[in-house]
Short mmCIF file of C-alpha atoms in Angstrom, two decimals:
data_model
loop_
_atom_site.label_atom_id
_atom_site.label_comp_id
_atom_site.label_asym_id
_atom_site.label_seq_id
_atom_site.Cartn_x
_atom_site.Cartn_y
_atom_site.Cartn_z
CA UNK A 1 0.00 -3.34 2.19
CA UNK A 2 1.52 -1.00 4.74
CA UNK A 3 4.84 -1.55 6.52
CA UNK A 4 4.47 -1.16 10.29
CA UNK A 5 6.89 -1.37 13.21
CA UNK A 6 6.08 -3.13 16.51
CA UNK A 7 3.99 -0.79 18.66
CA UNK A 8 2.19 0.78 15.69
CA UNK A 9 -1.48 1.68 16.06
CA UNK A 10 -4.25 0.45 13.79
CA UNK A 11 -7.64 2.17 14.07
CA UNK A 12 -10.64 0.83 12.17
CA UNK A 13 -14.09 2.43 12.05
CA UNK A 14 -16.23 0.71 9.39
CA UNK A 15 -19.99 0.78 8.84
CA UNK A 16 -21.93 -1.81 6.83
CA UNK A 17 -25.30 -0.58 5.58
CA UNK A 18 -26.15 -4.02 4.10
CA UNK A 19 -25.12 -6.55 6.76
CA UNK A 20 -24.80 -10.23 5.95
CA UNK A 21 -23.58 -13.30 7.82
CA UNK A 22 -19.94 -14.44 7.71
CA UNK A 23 -18.46 -11.02 7.03
CA UNK A 24 -15.21 -10.09 8.79
CA UNK A 25 -12.80 -7.16 8.98
CA UNK A 26 -9.33 -8.67 8.93
CA UNK A 27 -5.73 -7.61 9.40
CA UNK A 28 -3.18 -9.99 7.87
CA UNK A 29 0.60 -10.01 7.99
CA UNK A 30 2.22 -10.24 4.57
CA UNK A 31 3.05 -13.92 5.13
CA UNK A 32 -0.56 -14.67 6.09
CA UNK A 33 -1.77 -12.78 3.03
CA UNK A 34 0.50 -14.91 0.83
CA UNK A 35 -0.87 -18.05 2.52
CA UNK A 36 -4.41 -16.88 1.77
CA UNK A 37 -3.51 -15.96 -1.78
CA UNK A 38 -1.72 -19.18 -2.64
CA UNK A 39 -3.88 -21.59 -0.64
CA UNK A 40 -6.24 -23.56 -2.80
CA UNK A 41 -9.47 -21.60 -2.74
CA UNK A 42 -11.79 -24.09 -1.12
CA UNK A 43 -15.44 -23.43 -1.75
CA UNK A 44 -17.48 -24.19 1.33
CA UNK A 45 -21.06 -25.49 0.91
CA UNK A 46 -23.70 -22.99 1.94
CA UNK A 47 -27.27 -23.73 2.89
CA UNK A 48 -29.14 -20.85 1.34
CA UNK A 49 -32.53 -20.10 -0.14
CA UNK A 50 -30.88 -17.50 -2.36
CA UNK A 51 -30.30 -19.06 -5.81
CA UNK A 52 -27.71 -16.37 -6.68
CA UNK A 53 -25.30 -17.77 -4.03
CA UNK A 54 -24.60 -20.79 -6.20
CA UNK A 55 -24.61 -22.94 -3.07
CA UNK A 56 -20.97 -22.10 -2.21
CA UNK A 57 -19.08 -19.54 -0.13
CA UNK A 58 -15.46 -18.68 0.58
CA UNK A 59 -13.28 -20.42 3.15
CA UNK A 60 -12.86 -18.12 6.17
CA UNK A 61 -10.88 -20.55 8.33
CA UNK A 62 -7.36 -19.36 7.47
CA UNK A 63 -5.20 -17.61 10.09
CA UNK A 64 -5.18 -13.82 10.48
CA UNK A 65 -3.32 -11.34 12.72
CA UNK A 66 -6.65 -9.80 13.83
CA UNK A 67 -10.28 -10.25 12.86
CA UNK A 68 -13.67 -9.03 13.94
CA UNK A 69 -17.17 -9.92 12.80
CA UNK A 70 -18.70 -7.11 10.72
CA UNK A 71 -22.44 -6.81 11.16
CA UNK A 72 -23.49 -3.15 11.22
CA UNK A 73 -20.41 -1.45 12.68
CA UNK A 74 -16.85 -2.22 13.78
CA UNK A 75 -14.83 0.27 15.78
CA UNK A 76 -11.44 -0.98 16.96
CA UNK A 77 -8.11 0.45 17.97
CA UNK A 78 -5.15 -1.76 18.81
CA UNK A 79 -1.36 -1.86 18.89
CA UNK A 80 0.72 -4.14 16.70
CA UNK A 81 2.33 -6.65 19.05
CA UNK A 82 5.10 -8.29 17.07
CA UNK A 83 8.79 -9.08 17.43
CA UNK A 84 9.80 -7.31 14.21
CA UNK A 85 8.51 -4.95 11.54
CA UNK A 86 6.23 -6.42 8.89
CA UNK A 87 3.84 -5.49 6.10
CA UNK A 88 0.14 -5.61 6.95
CA UNK A 89 -2.97 -5.92 4.79
CA UNK A 90 -6.45 -4.83 5.89
CA UNK A 91 -9.54 -6.13 4.18
CA UNK A 92 -13.10 -7.32 4.46
CA UNK A 93 -13.81 -11.02 3.94
CA UNK A 94 -17.34 -11.54 2.67
CA UNK A 95 -17.56 -15.34 2.82
CA UNK A 96 -21.10 -15.48 1.41
CA UNK A 97 -20.13 -13.09 -1.41
CA UNK A 98 -23.20 -10.91 -0.85
CA UNK A 99 -23.38 -7.26 -1.86
CA UNK A 100 -22.17 -4.95 0.93
CA UNK A 101 -22.34 -1.18 1.36
CA UNK A 102 -19.27 -0.13 3.35
CA UNK A 103 -17.98 3.24 4.51
CA UNK A 104 -15.71 4.41 7.27
CA UNK A 105 -12.08 5.11 8.06
CA UNK A 106 -8.80 3.29 8.57
CA UNK A 107 -5.63 4.60 10.18
CA UNK A 108 -2.29 2.79 10.37
CA UNK A 109 0.35 4.84 12.21
CA UNK A 110 3.88 3.84 13.17
CA UNK A 111 5.22 4.69 16.65
CA UNK A 112 5.90 8.37 17.38
CA UNK A 113 3.13 9.39 14.97
CA UNK A 114 5.04 8.52 11.79
CA UNK A 115 2.46 8.21 9.03
CA UNK A 116 4.88 7.17 6.29
CA UNK A 117 4.84 3.38 5.74
CA UNK A 118 8.15 1.63 6.36
CA UNK A 119 8.61 0.77 2.70
CA UNK A 120 8.52 4.50 1.79
CA UNK A 121 10.66 5.98 4.58
CA UNK A 122 13.84 6.08 2.45
CA UNK A 123 12.12 7.58 -0.61
CA UNK A 124 12.82 11.26 0.25
CA UNK A 125 16.56 10.56 0.52
CA UNK A 126 16.57 8.72 -2.80
CA UNK A 127 14.74 11.64 -4.45
CA UNK A 128 17.33 14.10 -3.09
CA UNK A 129 20.18 11.94 -4.42
CA UNK A 130 18.62 11.67 -7.88
CA UNK A 131 17.96 15.44 -7.97
CA UNK A 132 21.62 16.02 -7.07
CA UNK A 133 22.75 13.66 -9.82
CA UNK A 134 20.58 15.50 -12.38
CA UNK A 135 22.06 18.84 -11.27
CA UNK A 136 25.57 17.39 -11.55
CA UNK A 137 24.76 16.02 -15.02
CA UNK A 138 23.39 19.42 -16.02
CA UNK A 139 26.55 21.13 -14.76
CA UNK A 140 28.91 18.82 -16.66
CA UNK A 141 26.80 18.94 -19.83
CA UNK A 142 26.57 22.76 -19.67
CA UNK A 143 30.33 23.04 -19.17
CA UNK A 144 30.87 20.74 -22.15
CA UNK A 145 28.63 22.95 -24.29
CA UNK A 146 30.27 26.16 -23.05
CA UNK A 147 33.79 24.89 -23.65
CA UNK A 148 33.05 23.53 -27.11
CA UNK A 149 35.60 24.99 -29.56
CA UNK A 150 33.16 25.94 -32.28
CA UNK A 151 29.72 27.44 -32.24
CA UNK A 152 28.74 25.05 -35.03
CA UNK A 153 29.05 22.18 -32.52
CA UNK A 154 26.20 23.65 -30.45
CA UNK A 155 22.65 23.16 -31.63
CA UNK A 156 19.22 23.82 -30.21
CA UNK A 157 19.11 20.15 -29.23
CA UNK A 158 22.07 20.66 -26.86
CA UNK A 159 20.25 23.47 -25.10
CA UNK A 160 17.08 21.40 -24.94
CA UNK A 161 18.95 18.52 -23.28
CA UNK A 162 20.56 20.94 -20.81
CA UNK A 163 17.13 22.40 -20.02
CA UNK A 164 15.65 18.95 -19.47
CA UNK A 165 18.47 17.98 -17.09
CA UNK A 166 17.99 21.22 -15.16
CA UNK A 167 14.23 20.68 -14.89
CA UNK A 168 14.69 17.05 -13.78
CA UNK A 169 16.94 18.30 -10.99
CA UNK A 170 14.32 20.84 -9.90
CA UNK A 171 11.42 18.40 -9.95
#
Protein backbone atom coordinates (compact mmCIF):
# COMPACT_ATOMS: atom_id res chain seq x y z
CA UNK A 1 0.00 0.00 0.00
CA UNK A 2 1.11 3.53 -0.76
CA UNK A 3 -0.15 6.66 1.00
CA UNK A 4 -1.29 9.30 -1.50
CA UNK A 5 -2.68 12.81 -1.17
CA UNK A 6 -5.58 14.15 -3.27
CA UNK A 7 -4.25 15.20 -6.67
CA UNK A 8 -1.60 12.46 -6.79
CA UNK A 9 -0.85 10.81 -10.12
CA UNK A 10 -1.04 7.07 -10.77
CA UNK A 11 0.49 5.78 -14.00
CA UNK A 12 0.07 2.15 -15.02
CA UNK A 13 1.64 0.49 -18.06
CA UNK A 14 1.16 -3.30 -17.88
CA UNK A 15 1.50 -5.96 -20.57
CA UNK A 16 -0.05 -9.43 -20.39
CA UNK A 17 1.64 -11.98 -22.65
CA UNK A 18 -0.91 -14.69 -21.72
CA UNK A 19 -4.31 -12.95 -21.81
CA UNK A 20 -7.37 -14.54 -20.27
CA UNK A 21 -10.95 -13.44 -19.66
CA UNK A 22 -12.02 -11.69 -16.44
CA UNK A 23 -8.64 -10.17 -15.66
CA UNK A 24 -8.54 -6.62 -14.28
CA UNK A 25 -5.97 -4.07 -13.13
CA UNK A 26 -7.40 -2.49 -10.00
CA UNK A 27 -6.67 0.37 -7.64
CA UNK A 28 -8.30 0.04 -4.21
CA UNK A 29 -8.43 2.41 -1.27
CA UNK A 30 -7.32 0.83 1.98
CA UNK A 31 -10.93 0.55 3.17
CA UNK A 32 -11.94 -1.18 -0.07
CA UNK A 33 -8.97 -3.53 0.26
CA UNK A 34 -10.10 -4.44 3.79
CA UNK A 35 -13.62 -5.06 2.46
CA UNK A 36 -12.18 -7.37 -0.20
CA UNK A 37 -9.95 -9.11 2.30
CA UNK A 38 -12.60 -9.70 4.95
CA UNK A 39 -15.56 -10.33 2.65
CA UNK A 40 -16.48 -13.97 2.43
CA UNK A 41 -14.65 -15.25 -0.61
CA UNK A 42 -17.53 -16.29 -2.80
CA UNK A 43 -16.61 -18.74 -5.50
CA UNK A 44 -18.49 -17.99 -8.69
CA UNK A 45 -19.46 -20.89 -11.00
CA UNK A 46 -17.52 -20.93 -14.24
CA UNK A 47 -18.52 -22.65 -17.45
CA UNK A 48 -15.22 -23.97 -18.71
CA UNK A 49 -13.89 -26.85 -20.75
CA UNK A 50 -10.65 -26.63 -18.78
CA UNK A 51 -10.73 -29.29 -16.02
CA UNK A 52 -7.96 -27.47 -14.09
CA UNK A 53 -10.33 -24.54 -13.34
CA UNK A 54 -12.27 -26.67 -10.88
CA UNK A 55 -15.48 -25.10 -12.16
CA UNK A 56 -15.11 -22.00 -9.94
CA UNK A 57 -13.61 -18.52 -10.19
CA UNK A 58 -13.17 -15.53 -7.90
CA UNK A 59 -15.83 -12.90 -7.22
CA UNK A 60 -14.91 -9.71 -9.10
CA UNK A 61 -18.04 -7.72 -8.20
CA UNK A 62 -16.67 -5.84 -5.19
CA UNK A 63 -16.13 -2.05 -5.34
CA UNK A 64 -12.81 -0.52 -6.41
CA UNK A 65 -11.45 3.03 -6.74
CA UNK A 66 -10.42 2.32 -10.37
CA UNK A 67 -10.39 -0.73 -12.61
CA UNK A 68 -9.63 -1.61 -16.19
CA UNK A 69 -9.93 -4.85 -18.12
CA UNK A 70 -6.51 -6.37 -18.81
CA UNK A 71 -6.34 -8.22 -22.10
CA UNK A 72 -2.98 -7.63 -23.80
CA UNK A 73 -2.05 -4.15 -22.56
CA UNK A 74 -3.26 -1.44 -20.17
CA UNK A 75 -1.80 2.05 -20.25
CA UNK A 76 -3.48 4.55 -17.94
CA UNK A 77 -2.63 7.77 -16.18
CA UNK A 78 -5.03 9.45 -13.80
CA UNK A 79 -5.22 11.78 -10.82
CA UNK A 80 -6.49 10.71 -7.41
CA UNK A 81 -9.76 12.58 -6.89
CA UNK A 82 -10.52 12.29 -3.19
CA UNK A 83 -11.46 14.53 -0.29
CA UNK A 84 -8.58 13.38 1.93
CA UNK A 85 -5.33 11.42 1.87
CA UNK A 86 -5.59 7.64 1.88
CA UNK A 87 -3.59 4.46 1.34
CA UNK A 88 -3.97 2.80 -2.05
CA UNK A 89 -3.34 -0.75 -3.24
CA UNK A 90 -2.71 -1.71 -6.87
CA UNK A 91 -3.18 -5.25 -8.07
CA UNK A 92 -4.32 -7.58 -10.79
CA UNK A 93 -7.49 -9.60 -10.22
CA UNK A 94 -7.41 -12.83 -12.19
CA UNK A 95 -10.95 -14.09 -11.59
CA UNK A 96 -10.46 -17.30 -13.58
CA UNK A 97 -7.17 -17.98 -11.77
CA UNK A 98 -5.33 -18.73 -15.01
CA UNK A 99 -1.58 -18.38 -15.43
CA UNK A 100 -0.59 -14.88 -16.55
CA UNK A 101 2.71 -13.45 -17.79
CA UNK A 102 2.83 -9.80 -16.71
CA UNK A 103 5.45 -7.08 -17.10
CA UNK A 104 5.39 -3.32 -17.12
CA UNK A 105 5.65 -0.32 -14.83
CA UNK A 106 3.73 1.44 -12.09
CA UNK A 107 4.23 4.96 -10.78
CA UNK A 108 2.43 6.54 -7.82
CA UNK A 109 3.54 10.14 -7.22
CA UNK A 110 2.18 12.65 -4.72
CA UNK A 111 1.56 16.27 -5.81
CA UNK A 112 4.63 18.41 -6.51
CA UNK A 113 6.57 15.31 -7.60
CA UNK A 114 7.00 13.87 -4.09
CA UNK A 115 7.85 10.20 -4.52
CA UNK A 116 7.95 9.35 -0.81
CA UNK A 117 4.68 7.69 0.32
CA UNK A 118 2.77 9.58 3.00
CA UNK A 119 3.42 6.92 5.62
CA UNK A 120 7.21 7.42 5.21
CA UNK A 121 7.43 11.23 5.01
CA UNK A 122 8.30 11.63 8.71
CA UNK A 123 10.92 8.85 8.73
CA UNK A 124 13.95 11.11 7.96
CA UNK A 125 13.13 13.34 10.95
CA UNK A 126 12.76 10.34 13.24
CA UNK A 127 16.12 8.98 12.05
CA UNK A 128 17.80 12.34 12.78
CA UNK A 129 16.29 12.40 16.29
CA UNK A 130 17.44 8.85 17.06
CA UNK A 131 20.95 9.61 15.73
CA UNK A 132 21.06 12.67 17.99
CA UNK A 133 19.97 10.59 20.98
CA UNK A 134 22.71 8.02 20.27
CA UNK A 135 25.31 10.81 20.07
CA UNK A 136 24.02 12.26 23.35
CA UNK A 137 24.15 8.80 24.96
CA UNK A 138 27.70 8.35 23.66
CA UNK A 139 28.71 11.74 25.08
CA UNK A 140 27.30 11.04 28.55
CA UNK A 141 28.70 7.49 28.63
CA UNK A 142 32.14 8.71 27.49
CA UNK A 143 32.14 11.45 30.13
CA UNK A 144 31.20 8.87 32.76
CA UNK A 145 34.12 6.67 31.68
CA UNK A 146 36.54 9.60 31.56
CA UNK A 147 35.55 10.89 34.98
CA UNK A 148 35.69 7.49 36.65
CA UNK A 149 37.95 7.74 39.72
CA UNK A 150 39.94 4.59 39.10
CA UNK A 151 41.37 3.02 36.00
CA UNK A 152 40.29 -0.37 37.33
CA UNK A 153 36.66 0.70 36.82
CA UNK A 154 37.24 0.95 33.05
CA UNK A 155 37.32 -2.22 31.01
CA UNK A 156 37.42 -3.05 27.33
CA UNK A 157 33.67 -3.60 27.52
CA UNK A 158 33.15 0.08 28.43
CA UNK A 159 35.06 1.17 25.35
CA UNK A 160 33.16 -1.31 23.21
CA UNK A 161 29.82 0.10 24.42
CA UNK A 162 31.03 3.65 23.76
CA UNK A 163 32.12 2.62 20.26
CA UNK A 164 28.76 1.01 19.56
CA UNK A 165 26.88 4.13 20.68
CA UNK A 166 29.10 6.29 18.48
CA UNK A 167 28.57 4.03 15.46
CA UNK A 168 24.78 3.94 16.03
CA UNK A 169 24.79 7.73 15.97
CA UNK A 170 26.74 7.75 12.69
CA UNK A 171 24.56 5.17 10.97
